[in-house]
Amino acid sequence: MKIIAYGIRDDEKPYLDKWSEENSDVEVESTGKLLDESTVDQAKGADGVVTYQQKPYTAAVLDKLGSFGIKFLSLRNVGVDNVDADAAKRNNIQVTNVPAYSPQAIAEFTVTELMRLLRRTPTFDRKQANGDLRWAPDIADELNQMTVGVFATGRIGRAAIQIYKGFGAKVIAYDIFHNPELEKEGIYVDSPDELYAKSDVLSIHAPATKENEHMLNDDAFSKMKDGVYILNPARGTLVDTDALIRALDSGKIAGAALDVYEDEVGIFNTDFGSFDKIPDERLKNLMKRENVLVTPHIAFYTKRAVRNMVYFAMDANKSLIQTGKSDKLVKL
Ligand code: NAD
């Protein structure tokens, strides 16, 4: 049995090697290259393919895999929207993903960034680097005195709620689906508008869909409390960036932590050599602000999460090859 793993980064390689050691019945080949028309031939002779990329899995690539008799494609991430579904179906290629690799990683990072905003640490870092060790005027707020509105109570939203509660914050939430446990606690409000009106901090954990594109827009910001904090570790398209900038300029928003950005593809996880060379003026506008913390989609990036992405995808691929079944199958 042979699995070929594409797009393996240096930080993933030790976990892949360990998985390979623990699964000596599987021959594992790996490459740092992504799966595309120029690399697909390398998969010939393999029984399954494991990948992770934002680049499309095109019809030409999937047709080639089909012609090699490869029926199993296991992604090391959640999103499958870059897989050409028609081509996968036509070639009887089954696709698995890794729906959750560490919700806690994203939740912990979200709260870390909130605490940096509340305690004004970026400002104190700058002041101290300049020899200014004075306190005023950068007085902080306390999370235990605040109401946190959690938008969407899926895996990550629920992990974040646990941490917010640990800080002693009051937590309210909105979701189109009510989690039974949280329902019992009575934390749900009835509408996004109610969440906006009552929250000192808005913690966004919804997936990106057509319906909620730019759900945080001028109208939504106008319904929020003055001095609200916005945390978006979910998806960039949920926020209308121009509206966010307007609300920051007016002082409506006291601070924002953004781990995602609507135009992040091709920009995040790239070294441009200097700040000036980052090719996105709007992003730089946000990055220059001391009350805005921009991070390049790193909330998930922990040892546990990277290990799980590799292990869960390899396990799923092996299971498909051996049994034709996996609990991580995706309906395309
Ligand atoms: P999940 O599928 O476990 O939960 C999503 C929740 O959103 C569900 O409870 C669902 O009912 C709710 N929901 C869907 N549409 C909604 C809407 N229009 N209004 C209100 N609620 C809605 O997802 P998750 O694993 O918790 O992921 C949450 C978000 O975090 C996703 O956007 C995901 O892409 C993102 N994410 C970010 C990172 C990162 O590194 N920054 C890593 C992983 C996931």
PDB file of C-alpha atoms and ligand atoms in Angstrom, residues 99 101 106 151-157 174-177 205-208 212 233-235 259-260 297-300, ligand 1:
ATOM      1  CA  PRO A  99     -12.810  19.066  10.087  1.00  0.00           C
ATOM      2  CA  TYR A 101      -7.483  19.597  14.324  1.00  0.00           C
ATOM      3  CA  ILE A 106      -7.753  29.008  17.596  1.00  0.00           C
ATOM      4  CA  PHE A 151     -21.012  34.741  17.027  1.00  0.00           C
ATOM      5  CA  ALA A 152     -21.421  31.022  16.206  1.00  0.00           C
ATOM      6  CA  THR A 153     -21.035  28.302  18.801  1.00  0.00           C
ATOM      7  CA  GLY A 154     -19.422  25.535  16.759  1.00  0.00           C
ATOM      8  CA  ARG A 155     -16.236  23.794  17.845  1.00  0.00           C
ATOM      9  CA  ILE A 156     -14.100  26.935  18.047  1.00  0.00           C
ATOM     10  CA  GLY A 157     -16.828  29.185  19.441  1.00  0.00           C
ATOM     11  CA  TYR A 174     -25.816  33.791  18.625  1.00  0.00           C
ATOM     12  CA  ASP A 175     -26.021  30.795  16.299  1.00  0.00           C
ATOM     13  CA  ILE A 176     -28.575  29.559  13.786  1.00  0.00           C
ATOM     14  CA  PHE A 177     -28.202  26.178  15.519  1.00  0.00           C
ATOM     15  CA  HIS A 205     -16.500  32.038  14.813  1.00  0.00           C
ATOM     16  CA  ALA A 206     -18.877  31.498  11.880  1.00  0.00           C
ATOM     17  CA  PRO A 207     -17.935  29.824   8.608  1.00  0.00           C
ATOM     18  CA  ALA A 208     -17.873  31.885   5.422  1.00  0.00           C
ATOM     19  CA  ASN A 212     -22.880  35.997   5.557  1.00  0.00           C
ATOM     20  CA  PRO A 233     -10.146  34.516  13.664  1.00  0.00           C
ATOM     21  CA  ALA A 234     -12.758  32.936  11.342  1.00  0.00           C
ATOM     22  CA  ARG A 235     -12.833  34.062   7.701  1.00  0.00           C
ATOM     23  CA  ASP A 259      -6.186  36.674  11.985  1.00  0.00           C
ATOM     24  CA  VAL A 260      -7.861  36.565   8.591  1.00  0.00           C
ATOM     25  CA  HIS A 297      -3.781  33.277   9.684  1.00  0.00           C
ATOM     26  CA  ILE A 298      -1.716  31.704  12.456  1.00  0.00           C
ATOM     27  CA  ALA A 299      -4.416  30.980  15.035  1.00  0.00           C
ATOM     28  CA  PHE A 300      -4.375  27.298  14.082  1.00  0.00           C
TER      29      PHE A 300
HETATM   30  P1  NAD B   1     -17.995  24.566  13.116  1.00  0.00           P
HETATM   31  O1  NAD B   1     -18.493  23.987  11.838  1.00  0.00           O
HETATM   32  O2  NAD B   1     -17.656  23.650  14.242  1.00  0.00           O
HETATM   33  O3  NAD B   1     -19.054  25.639  13.669  1.00  0.00           O
HETATM   34  C1  NAD B   1     -19.611  26.626  12.881  1.00  0.00           C
HETATM   35  C2  NAD B   1     -20.854  27.154  13.610  1.00  0.00           C
HETATM   36  O4  NAD B   1     -21.341  28.278  12.872  1.00  0.00           O
HETATM   37  C3  NAD B   1     -22.011  26.162  13.725  1.00  0.00           C
HETATM   38  O5  NAD B   1     -22.468  26.089  15.052  1.00  0.00           O
HETATM   39  C4  NAD B   1     -23.076  26.761  12.786  1.00  0.00           C
HETATM   40  O6  NAD B   1     -24.402  26.487  13.224  1.00  0.00           O
HETATM   41  C5  NAD B   1     -22.744  28.233  12.878  1.00  0.00           C
HETATM   42  N1  NAD B   1     -23.220  29.049  11.768  1.00  0.00           N
HETATM   43  C6  NAD B   1     -23.110  28.803  10.448  1.00  0.00           C
HETATM   44  N2  NAD B   1     -23.628  29.825   9.728  1.00  0.00           N
HETATM   45  C7  NAD B   1     -24.052  30.741  10.635  1.00  0.00           C
HETATM   46  C8  NAD B   1     -24.686  31.999  10.503  1.00  0.00           C
HETATM   47  N3  NAD B   1     -24.975  32.531   9.311  1.00  0.00           N
HETATM   48  N4  NAD B   1     -24.994  32.666  11.632  1.00  0.00           N
HETATM   49  C9  NAD B   1     -24.709  32.134  12.840  1.00  0.00           C
HETATM   50  N5  NAD B   1     -24.109  30.951  13.019  1.00  0.00           N
HETATM   51  C10 NAD B   1     -23.795  30.255  11.933  1.00  0.00           C
HETATM   52  O7  NAD B   1     -16.752  25.467  12.699  1.00  0.00           O
HETATM   53  P2  NAD B   1     -15.435  25.765  13.559  1.00  0.00           P
HETATM   54  O8  NAD B   1     -14.490  24.616  13.410  1.00  0.00           O
HETATM   55  O9  NAD B   1     -15.831  26.210  14.918  1.00  0.00           O
HETATM   56  O10 NAD B   1     -14.817  26.995  12.717  1.00  0.00           O
HETATM   57  C11 NAD B   1     -15.301  28.317  12.885  1.00  0.00           C
HETATM   58  C12 NAD B   1     -14.575  29.278  11.959  1.00  0.00           C
HETATM   59  O11 NAD B   1     -13.176  29.314  12.226  1.00  0.00           O
HETATM   60  C13 NAD B   1     -14.699  28.947  10.469  1.00  0.00           C
HETATM   61  O12 NAD B   1     -14.866  30.156   9.746  1.00  0.00           O
HETATM   62  C14 NAD B   1     -13.349  28.384  10.127  1.00  0.00           C
HETATM   63  O13 NAD B   1     -13.058  28.552   8.763  1.00  0.00           O
HETATM   64  C15 NAD B   1     -12.446  29.229  10.997  1.00  0.00           C
HETATM   65  N6  NAD B   1     -11.103  28.669  11.252  1.00  0.00           N
HETATM   66  C16 NAD B   1     -10.055  29.537  11.368  1.00  0.00           C
HETATM   67  C17 NAD B   1      -8.776  29.054  11.624  1.00  0.00           C
HETATM   68  C18 NAD B   1      -7.596  29.992  11.801  1.00  0.00           C
HETATM   69  O14 NAD B   1      -6.450  29.527  11.841  1.00  0.00           O
HETATM   70  N7  NAD B   1      -7.786  31.291  11.932  1.00  0.00           N
HETATM   71  C19 NAD B   1      -8.554  27.671  11.718  1.00  0.00           C
HETATM   72  C20 NAD B   1      -9.662  26.798  11.613  1.00  0.00           C
HETATM   73  C21 NAD B   1     -10.938  27.309  11.384  1.00  0.00           C
END
